[in-house]
PDB file of C-alpha atoms and ligand atoms in Angstrom:
ATOM      1  CA  UNK B   1     115.529 -37.544 -19.122  1.00  0.00           C
ATOM      2  CA  UNK B   2     115.839 -40.973 -20.723  1.00  0.00           C
ATOM      3  CA  UNK B   3     114.835 -39.399 -24.001  1.00  0.00           C
ATOM      4  CA  UNK B   4     117.521 -36.731 -23.776  1.00  0.00           C
ATOM      5  CA  UNK B   5     120.050 -39.508 -23.101  1.00  0.00           C
ATOM      6  CA  UNK B   6     118.758 -41.554 -26.026  1.00  0.00           C
ATOM      7  CA  UNK B   7     118.913 -38.581 -28.385  1.00  0.00           C
ATOM      8  CA  UNK B   8     122.447 -37.639 -27.357  1.00  0.00           C
ATOM      9  CA  UNK B   9     123.560 -41.272 -27.736  1.00  0.00           C
ATOM     10  CA  UNK B  10     121.903 -41.581 -31.148  1.00  0.00           C
ATOM     11  CA  UNK B  11     123.715 -38.488 -32.445  1.00  0.00           C
ATOM     12  CA  UNK B  12     127.036 -40.291 -32.040  1.00  0.00           C
ATOM     13  CA  UNK B  13     125.886 -43.856 -32.724  1.00  0.00           C
ATOM     14  CA  UNK B  14     126.043 -45.095 -29.120  1.00  0.00           C
ATOM     15  CA  UNK B  15     123.566 -47.442 -27.432  1.00  0.00           C
ATOM     16  CA  UNK B  16     121.566 -45.620 -24.729  1.00  0.00           C
ATOM     17  CA  UNK B  17     121.986 -48.688 -22.513  1.00  0.00           C
ATOM     18  CA  UNK B  18     125.712 -47.985 -22.284  1.00  0.00           C
ATOM     19  CA  UNK B  19     125.028 -44.808 -20.331  1.00  0.00           C
ATOM     20  CA  UNK B  20     124.061 -44.966 -16.670  1.00  0.00           C
ATOM     21  CA  UNK B  21     121.911 -42.225 -15.251  1.00  0.00           C
ATOM     22  CA  UNK B  22     122.791 -41.460 -11.653  1.00  0.00           C
ATOM     23  CA  UNK B  23     120.302 -39.283  -9.786  1.00  0.00           C
ATOM     24  CA  UNK B  24     122.259 -36.929  -7.548  1.00  0.00           C
ATOM     25  CA  UNK B  25     120.007 -36.727  -4.511  1.00  0.00           C
ATOM     26  CA  UNK B  26     122.158 -34.586  -2.199  1.00  0.00           C
ATOM     27  CA  UNK B  27     120.007 -32.320   0.007  1.00  0.00           C
ATOM     28  CA  UNK B  28     116.862 -34.131  -1.150  1.00  0.00           C
ATOM     29  CA  UNK B  29     114.790 -36.102   1.374  1.00  0.00           C
ATOM     30  CA  UNK B  30     114.313 -39.879   1.104  1.00  0.00           C
ATOM     31  CA  UNK B  31     110.771 -39.284  -0.176  1.00  0.00           C
ATOM     32  CA  UNK B  32     112.147 -37.512  -3.245  1.00  0.00           C
ATOM     33  CA  UNK B  33     114.400 -40.497  -3.922  1.00  0.00           C
ATOM     34  CA  UNK B  34     111.462 -42.849  -3.476  1.00  0.00           C
ATOM     35  CA  UNK B  35     109.524 -40.870  -6.050  1.00  0.00           C
ATOM     36  CA  UNK B  36     112.406 -41.201  -8.522  1.00  0.00           C
ATOM     37  CA  UNK B  37     112.551 -44.942  -7.801  1.00  0.00           C
ATOM     38  CA  UNK B  38     108.871 -45.042  -8.675  1.00  0.00           C
ATOM     39  CA  UNK B  39     109.771 -43.508 -12.032  1.00  0.00           C
ATOM     40  CA  UNK B  40     112.325 -46.264 -12.619  1.00  0.00           C
ATOM     41  CA  UNK B  41     115.627 -44.831 -11.371  1.00  0.00           C
ATOM     42  CA  UNK B  42     117.790 -47.240  -9.335  1.00  0.00           C
ATOM     43  CA  UNK B  43     121.154 -45.485  -8.976  1.00  0.00           C
ATOM     44  CA  UNK B  44     121.693 -42.450  -6.803  1.00  0.00           C
ATOM     45  CA  UNK B  45     124.626 -40.297  -5.851  1.00  0.00           C
ATOM     46  CA  UNK B  46     125.464 -38.301  -2.745  1.00  0.00           C
ATOM     47  CA  UNK B  47     128.314 -35.967  -1.905  1.00  0.00           C
ATOM     48  CA  UNK B  48     128.478 -36.361   1.879  1.00  0.00           C
ATOM     49  CA  UNK B  49     128.996 -39.652   3.670  1.00  0.00           C
ATOM     50  CA  UNK B  50     126.922 -38.803   6.737  1.00  0.00           C
ATOM     51  CA  UNK B  51     123.928 -37.498   4.798  1.00  0.00           C
ATOM     52  CA  UNK B  52     124.111 -40.517   2.532  1.00  0.00           C
ATOM     53  CA  UNK B  53     124.267 -42.953   5.449  1.00  0.00           C
ATOM     54  CA  UNK B  54     120.926 -41.720   6.762  1.00  0.00           C
ATOM     55  CA  UNK B  55     119.262 -41.822   3.365  1.00  0.00           C
ATOM     56  CA  UNK B  56     120.628 -45.252   2.528  1.00  0.00           C
ATOM     57  CA  UNK B  57     119.279 -46.550   5.828  1.00  0.00           C
ATOM     58  CA  UNK B  58     115.878 -44.969   5.207  1.00  0.00           C
ATOM     59  CA  UNK B  59     115.690 -46.568   1.749  1.00  0.00           C
ATOM     60  CA  UNK B  60     117.271 -49.912   2.609  1.00  0.00           C
ATOM     61  CA  UNK B  61     114.280 -51.838   1.283  1.00  0.00           C
ATOM     62  CA  UNK B  62     114.632 -50.404  -2.225  1.00  0.00           C
ATOM     63  CA  UNK B  63     117.761 -52.280  -3.428  1.00  0.00           C
ATOM     64  CA  UNK B  64     119.411 -49.183  -4.824  1.00  0.00           C
ATOM     65  CA  UNK B  65     122.944 -48.682  -6.023  1.00  0.00           C
ATOM     66  CA  UNK B  66     124.607 -45.759  -4.247  1.00  0.00           C
ATOM     67  CA  UNK B  67     127.447 -43.623  -5.591  1.00  0.00           C
ATOM     68  CA  UNK B  68     129.685 -41.230  -3.686  1.00  0.00           C
ATOM     69  CA  UNK B  69     130.457 -38.241  -5.919  1.00  0.00           C
ATOM     70  CA  UNK B  70     131.754 -35.721  -3.356  1.00  0.00           C
ATOM     71  CA  UNK B  71     135.154 -35.384  -1.736  1.00  0.00           C
ATOM     72  CA  UNK B  72     136.018 -38.234   0.624  1.00  0.00           C
ATOM     73  CA  UNK B  73     138.144 -37.586   3.699  1.00  0.00           C
ATOM     74  CA  UNK B  74     140.376 -40.503   4.498  1.00  0.00           C
ATOM     75  CA  UNK B  75     138.953 -40.867   8.004  1.00  0.00           C
ATOM     76  CA  UNK B  76     135.608 -41.705   6.370  1.00  0.00           C
ATOM     77  CA  UNK B  77     137.061 -44.267   3.973  1.00  0.00           C
ATOM     78  CA  UNK B  78     135.802 -47.197   6.014  1.00  0.00           C
ATOM     79  CA  UNK B  79     132.252 -45.947   6.148  1.00  0.00           C
ATOM     80  CA  UNK B  80     132.315 -45.121   2.431  1.00  0.00           C
ATOM     81  CA  UNK B  81     133.578 -48.603   1.561  1.00  0.00           C
ATOM     82  CA  UNK B  82     130.660 -50.079   3.474  1.00  0.00           C
ATOM     83  CA  UNK B  83     127.963 -47.829   2.031  1.00  0.00           C
ATOM     84  CA  UNK B  84     128.746 -47.202  -1.624  1.00  0.00           C
ATOM     85  CA  UNK B  85     128.841 -49.434  -4.684  1.00  0.00           C
ATOM     86  CA  UNK B  86     130.803 -46.814  -6.591  1.00  0.00           C
ATOM     87  CA  UNK B  87     133.162 -44.094  -5.319  1.00  0.00           C
ATOM     88  CA  UNK B  88     133.877 -41.409  -7.947  1.00  0.00           C
ATOM     89  CA  UNK B  89     136.161 -39.179  -5.868  1.00  0.00           C
ATOM     90  CA  UNK B  90     139.419 -41.079  -5.337  1.00  0.00           C
ATOM     91  CA  UNK B  91     142.079 -38.362  -5.357  1.00  0.00           C
ATOM     92  CA  UNK B  92     145.208 -39.868  -3.816  1.00  0.00           C
ATOM     93  CA  UNK B  93     147.149 -43.095  -3.512  1.00  0.00           C
ATOM     94  CA  UNK B  94     146.570 -43.067   0.220  1.00  0.00           C
ATOM     95  CA  UNK B  95     142.803 -42.736  -0.116  1.00  0.00           C
ATOM     96  CA  UNK B  96     142.648 -45.517  -2.676  1.00  0.00           C
ATOM     97  CA  UNK B  97     144.619 -47.838  -0.396  1.00  0.00           C
ATOM     98  CA  UNK B  98     142.488 -46.982   2.610  1.00  0.00           C
ATOM     99  CA  UNK B  99     139.247 -47.620   0.766  1.00  0.00           C
ATOM    100  CA  UNK B 100     140.601 -50.883  -0.615  1.00  0.00           C
ATOM    101  CA  UNK B 101     141.747 -52.104   2.813  1.00  0.00           C
ATOM    102  CA  UNK B 102     138.404 -51.152   4.367  1.00  0.00           C
ATOM    103  CA  UNK B 103     136.517 -52.858   1.543  1.00  0.00           C
ATOM    104  CA  UNK B 104     138.551 -56.044   1.981  1.00  0.00           C
ATOM    105  CA  UNK B 105     137.782 -56.087   5.699  1.00  0.00           C
ATOM    106  CA  UNK B 106     134.102 -55.398   5.174  1.00  0.00           C
ATOM    107  CA  UNK B 107     133.776 -57.964   2.406  1.00  0.00           C
ATOM    108  CA  UNK B 108     132.807 -55.292  -0.102  1.00  0.00           C
ATOM    109  CA  UNK B 109     134.009 -54.740  -3.671  1.00  0.00           C
ATOM    110  CA  UNK B 110     133.318 -51.131  -4.623  1.00  0.00           C
ATOM    111  CA  UNK B 111     134.106 -49.731  -8.054  1.00  0.00           C
ATOM    112  CA  UNK B 112     136.425 -46.733  -7.877  1.00  0.00           C
ATOM    113  CA  UNK B 113     137.008 -43.804 -10.192  1.00  0.00           C
ATOM    114  CA  UNK B 114     139.847 -41.327 -10.007  1.00  0.00           C
ATOM    115  CA  UNK B 115     138.714 -37.710  -9.972  1.00  0.00           C
ATOM    116  CA  UNK B 116     140.881 -35.800 -12.421  1.00  0.00           C
ATOM    117  CA  UNK B 117     141.640 -32.096 -12.238  1.00  0.00           C
ATOM    118  CA  UNK B 118     142.093 -31.066 -15.861  1.00  0.00           C
ATOM    119  CA  UNK B 119     141.683 -27.349 -15.316  1.00  0.00           C
ATOM    120  CA  UNK B 120     144.376 -26.903 -12.693  1.00  0.00           C
ATOM    121  CA  UNK B 121     141.817 -25.578 -10.232  1.00  0.00           C
ATOM    122  CA  UNK B 122     143.581 -25.515  -6.905  1.00  0.00           C
ATOM    123  CA  UNK B 123     140.254 -24.917  -5.160  1.00  0.00           C
ATOM    124  CA  UNK B 124     138.852 -28.247  -6.256  1.00  0.00           C
ATOM    125  CA  UNK B 125     139.748 -31.804  -5.440  1.00  0.00           C
ATOM    126  CA  UNK B 126     141.121 -34.122  -8.032  1.00  0.00           C
ATOM    127  CA  UNK B 127     144.428 -35.459  -9.264  1.00  0.00           C
ATOM    128  CA  UNK B 128     146.323 -33.379 -11.832  1.00  0.00           C
ATOM    129  CA  UNK B 129     147.151 -35.215 -15.018  1.00  0.00           C
ATOM    130  CA  UNK B 130     150.837 -35.318 -14.142  1.00  0.00           C
ATOM    131  CA  UNK B 131     150.192 -37.158 -10.865  1.00  0.00           C
ATOM    132  CA  UNK B 132     147.856 -39.888 -12.109  1.00  0.00           C
ATOM    133  CA  UNK B 133     150.340 -42.643 -12.687  1.00  0.00           C
ATOM    134  CA  UNK B 134     150.966 -43.667  -9.040  1.00  0.00           C
ATOM    135  CA  UNK B 135     147.225 -43.641  -8.373  1.00  0.00           C
ATOM    136  CA  UNK B 136     146.658 -46.034 -11.262  1.00  0.00           C
ATOM    137  CA  UNK B 137     149.522 -48.210 -10.049  1.00  0.00           C
ATOM    138  CA  UNK B 138     147.829 -48.400  -6.629  1.00  0.00           C
ATOM    139  CA  UNK B 139     144.607 -49.299  -8.421  1.00  0.00           C
ATOM    140  CA  UNK B 140     146.315 -52.191 -10.141  1.00  0.00           C
ATOM    141  CA  UNK B 141     147.349 -53.529  -6.746  1.00  0.00           C
ATOM    142  CA  UNK B 142     143.925 -53.196  -5.120  1.00  0.00           C
ATOM    143  CA  UNK B 143     142.649 -56.440  -3.609  1.00  0.00           C
ATOM    144  CA  UNK B 144     138.964 -55.802  -3.019  1.00  0.00           C
ATOM    145  CA  UNK B 145     138.081 -52.572  -4.796  1.00  0.00           C
ATOM    146  CA  UNK B 146     138.290 -52.224  -8.555  1.00  0.00           C
ATOM    147  CA  UNK B 147     139.563 -49.141 -10.342  1.00  0.00           C
ATOM    148  CA  UNK B 148     137.206 -48.748 -13.306  1.00  0.00           C
ATOM    149  CA  UNK B 149     137.621 -45.263 -14.701  1.00  0.00           C
ATOM    150  CA  UNK B 150     137.927 -41.501 -14.410  1.00  0.00           C
ATOM    151  CA  UNK B 151     135.637 -38.769 -13.120  1.00  0.00           C
ATOM    152  CA  UNK B 152     135.551 -35.116 -14.064  1.00  0.00           C
ATOM    153  CA  UNK B 153     134.031 -32.110 -12.359  1.00  0.00           C
ATOM    154  CA  UNK B 154     134.885 -29.373 -14.864  1.00  0.00           C
ATOM    155  CA  UNK B 155     134.779 -25.632 -14.252  1.00  0.00           C
ATOM    156  CA  UNK B 156     131.308 -24.121 -14.307  1.00  0.00           C
ATOM    157  CA  UNK B 157     130.283 -22.487 -17.551  1.00  0.00           C
ATOM    158  CA  UNK B 158     126.927 -21.037 -18.550  1.00  0.00           C
ATOM    159  CA  UNK B 159     127.312 -22.499 -22.013  1.00  0.00           C
ATOM    160  CA  UNK B 160     127.114 -26.328 -21.889  1.00  0.00           C
ATOM    161  CA  UNK B 161     129.257 -26.544 -25.017  1.00  0.00           C
ATOM    162  CA  UNK B 162     132.144 -24.887 -23.187  1.00  0.00           C
ATOM    163  CA  UNK B 163     132.768 -28.135 -21.291  1.00  0.00           C
ATOM    164  CA  UNK B 164     133.164 -30.178 -24.454  1.00  0.00           C
ATOM    165  CA  UNK B 165     136.961 -29.741 -24.660  1.00  0.00           C
ATOM    166  CA  UNK B 166     137.277 -31.016 -21.073  1.00  0.00           C
ATOM    167  CA  UNK B 167     135.102 -34.041 -21.773  1.00  0.00           C
ATOM    168  CA  UNK B 168     137.121 -34.770 -24.877  1.00  0.00           C
ATOM    169  CA  UNK B 169     140.387 -34.464 -22.976  1.00  0.00           C
ATOM    170  CA  UNK B 170     139.214 -36.823 -20.230  1.00  0.00           C
ATOM    171  CA  UNK B 171     138.320 -39.458 -22.776  1.00  0.00           C
ATOM    172  CA  UNK B 172     141.647 -39.113 -24.602  1.00  0.00           C
ATOM    173  CA  UNK B 173     143.440 -39.289 -21.280  1.00  0.00           C
ATOM    174  CA  UNK B 174     141.530 -42.453 -20.363  1.00  0.00           C
ATOM    175  CA  UNK B 175     142.448 -44.047 -23.702  1.00  0.00           C
ATOM    176  CA  UNK B 176     146.093 -43.222 -23.152  1.00  0.00           C
ATOM    177  CA  UNK B 177     146.156 -44.392 -19.514  1.00  0.00           C
ATOM    178  CA  UNK B 178     144.304 -47.601 -20.270  1.00  0.00           C
ATOM    179  CA  UNK B 179     146.856 -48.491 -22.927  1.00  0.00           C
ATOM    180  CA  UNK B 180     149.777 -47.625 -20.634  1.00  0.00           C
ATOM    181  CA  UNK B 181     148.550 -49.032 -17.319  1.00  0.00           C
ATOM    182  CA  UNK B 182     147.001 -52.333 -18.333  1.00  0.00           C
ATOM    183  CA  UNK B 183     143.785 -51.340 -16.539  1.00  0.00           C
ATOM    184  CA  UNK B 184     140.646 -51.393 -18.706  1.00  0.00           C
ATOM    185  CA  UNK B 185     139.149 -48.156 -17.269  1.00  0.00           C
ATOM    186  CA  UNK B 186     135.821 -48.524 -19.097  1.00  0.00           C
ATOM    187  CA  UNK B 187     133.981 -45.837 -17.133  1.00  0.00           C
ATOM    188  CA  UNK B 188     133.900 -42.090 -17.731  1.00  0.00           C
ATOM    189  CA  UNK B 189     131.862 -40.202 -15.122  1.00  0.00           C
ATOM    190  CA  UNK B 190     131.176 -36.783 -16.625  1.00  0.00           C
ATOM    191  CA  UNK B 191     128.192 -34.569 -17.355  1.00  0.00           C
ATOM    192  CA  UNK B 192     125.673 -32.949 -15.030  1.00  0.00           C
ATOM    193  CA  UNK B 193     122.210 -31.402 -15.465  1.00  0.00           C
ATOM    194  CA  UNK B 194     123.161 -28.663 -17.897  1.00  0.00           C
ATOM    195  CA  UNK B 195     125.713 -30.519 -20.003  1.00  0.00           C
ATOM    196  CA  UNK B 196     125.122 -34.263 -19.841  1.00  0.00           C
ATOM    197  CA  UNK B 197     124.021 -34.378 -23.491  1.00  0.00           C
ATOM    198  CA  UNK B 198     127.414 -33.009 -24.504  1.00  0.00           C
ATOM    199  CA  UNK B 199     129.199 -35.425 -22.144  1.00  0.00           C
ATOM    200  CA  UNK B 200     127.366 -38.370 -23.714  1.00  0.00           C
ATOM    201  CA  UNK B 201     128.409 -37.237 -27.171  1.00  0.00           C
ATOM    202  CA  UNK B 202     131.983 -37.234 -25.891  1.00  0.00           C
ATOM    203  CA  UNK B 203     131.842 -40.726 -24.375  1.00  0.00           C
ATOM    204  CA  UNK B 204     130.396 -40.466 -20.851  1.00  0.00           C
ATOM    205  CA  UNK B 205     129.277 -43.814 -19.411  1.00  0.00           C
ATOM    206  CA  UNK B 206     127.896 -42.326 -16.177  1.00  0.00           C
ATOM    207  CA  UNK B 207     126.076 -38.999 -16.025  1.00  0.00           C
ATOM    208  CA  UNK B 208     125.452 -37.373 -12.640  1.00  0.00           C
ATOM    209  CA  UNK B 209     122.184 -35.493 -12.801  1.00  0.00           C
ATOM    210  CA  UNK B 210     120.751 -33.613  -9.829  1.00  0.00           C
ATOM    211  CA  UNK B 211     118.610 -30.552 -10.464  1.00  0.00           C
ATOM    212  CA  UNK B 212     117.249 -31.762 -13.826  1.00  0.00           C
ATOM    213  CA  UNK B 213     115.677 -34.704 -11.953  1.00  0.00           C
ATOM    214  CA  UNK B 214     114.907 -33.343  -8.501  1.00  0.00           C
ATOM    215  CA  UNK B 215     114.546 -29.612  -9.099  1.00  0.00           C
ATOM    216  CA  UNK B 216     116.567 -26.872  -7.441  1.00  0.00           C
ATOM    217  CA  UNK B 217     118.353 -27.729  -4.216  1.00  0.00           C
ATOM    218  CA  UNK B 218     117.464 -25.886  -0.999  1.00  0.00           C
ATOM    219  CA  UNK B 219     121.176 -25.654  -0.126  1.00  0.00           C
ATOM    220  CA  UNK B 220     124.424 -26.943  -1.509  1.00  0.00           C
TER     221      UNK B 220
HETATM  222  C1  LIG V 301     125.773 -31.824  -7.243  1.00  0.00           C
HETATM  223  C2  LIG V 301     126.640 -32.628  -8.127  1.00  0.00           C
HETATM  224  C3  LIG V 301     126.177 -33.076  -9.376  1.00  0.00           C
HETATM  225  C4  LIG V 301     124.807 -32.747  -9.932  1.00  0.00           C
HETATM  226  O1  LIG V 301     124.729 -31.422 -10.306  1.00  0.00           O
HETATM  227  P1  LIG V 301     123.426 -30.851 -11.074  1.00  0.00           P
HETATM  228  O2  LIG V 301     123.921 -29.643 -11.737  1.00  0.00           O
HETATM  229  O3  LIG V 301     122.398 -30.593 -10.038  1.00  0.00           O
HETATM  230  O4  LIG V 301     123.003 -31.907 -12.033  1.00  0.00           O
HETATM  231  C5  LIG V 301     127.034 -33.855 -10.120  1.00  0.00           C
HETATM  232  N1  LIG V 301     128.262 -34.181  -9.686  1.00  0.00           N
HETATM  233  C6  LIG V 301     128.736 -33.774  -8.504  1.00  0.00           C
HETATM  234  C7  LIG V 301     130.104 -34.157  -8.083  1.00  0.00           C
HETATM  235  C8  LIG V 301     127.942 -32.976  -7.681  1.00  0.00           C
HETATM  236  O5  LIG V 301     128.427 -32.560  -6.500  1.00  0.00           O
END
């Protein structure tokens, strides 16, 4: 895995250390995470708050950094602010404000990313390009949380190269928004098991890799 990251980074002259590998451990038991920790992985991602809470408790001794990559309902914002170092799935002004308020109360300072819907997929969560500006404005006003970038969950294609245009668009969008909003937005969360090499070539700083690390999931 590290070698695939290093090769993809080298192809475009990036330092492999600039790319964070996040092991997506959803549906996997704590023992599987422990095994990955043994192999040197320290950052993990989950898509459900409740499932994550149990795993985080079970692995509390391991000093891991936990990411939420799945949709967050606003009634779970408090719990998410307490549990996660990074939340990738901010998709509304209201959710951002709730997470920030909860983080301030809990004395936490999570990093936040805005999930962007570039494909206009009504079935998925994410903010359409045209509605990003107020979310970024709310990010600028956050007191405890820090808005650090954008996240993309592109449509599923068999061919990993088919996602390249989406990755490229997310990066261009980030560059444009960073210049316009005054936020640095250094992070681009994009790329999963079958296409993270391509995402790295296009500027990903966080890749979310599940099955390529843990094997096939029993359920999704
Ligand atoms: C499950 C999931 C992943 C990992 O997918 P794999 O194809 O198993 O690597 C990445 N991001 C999100 C948001 C996910 O839900």
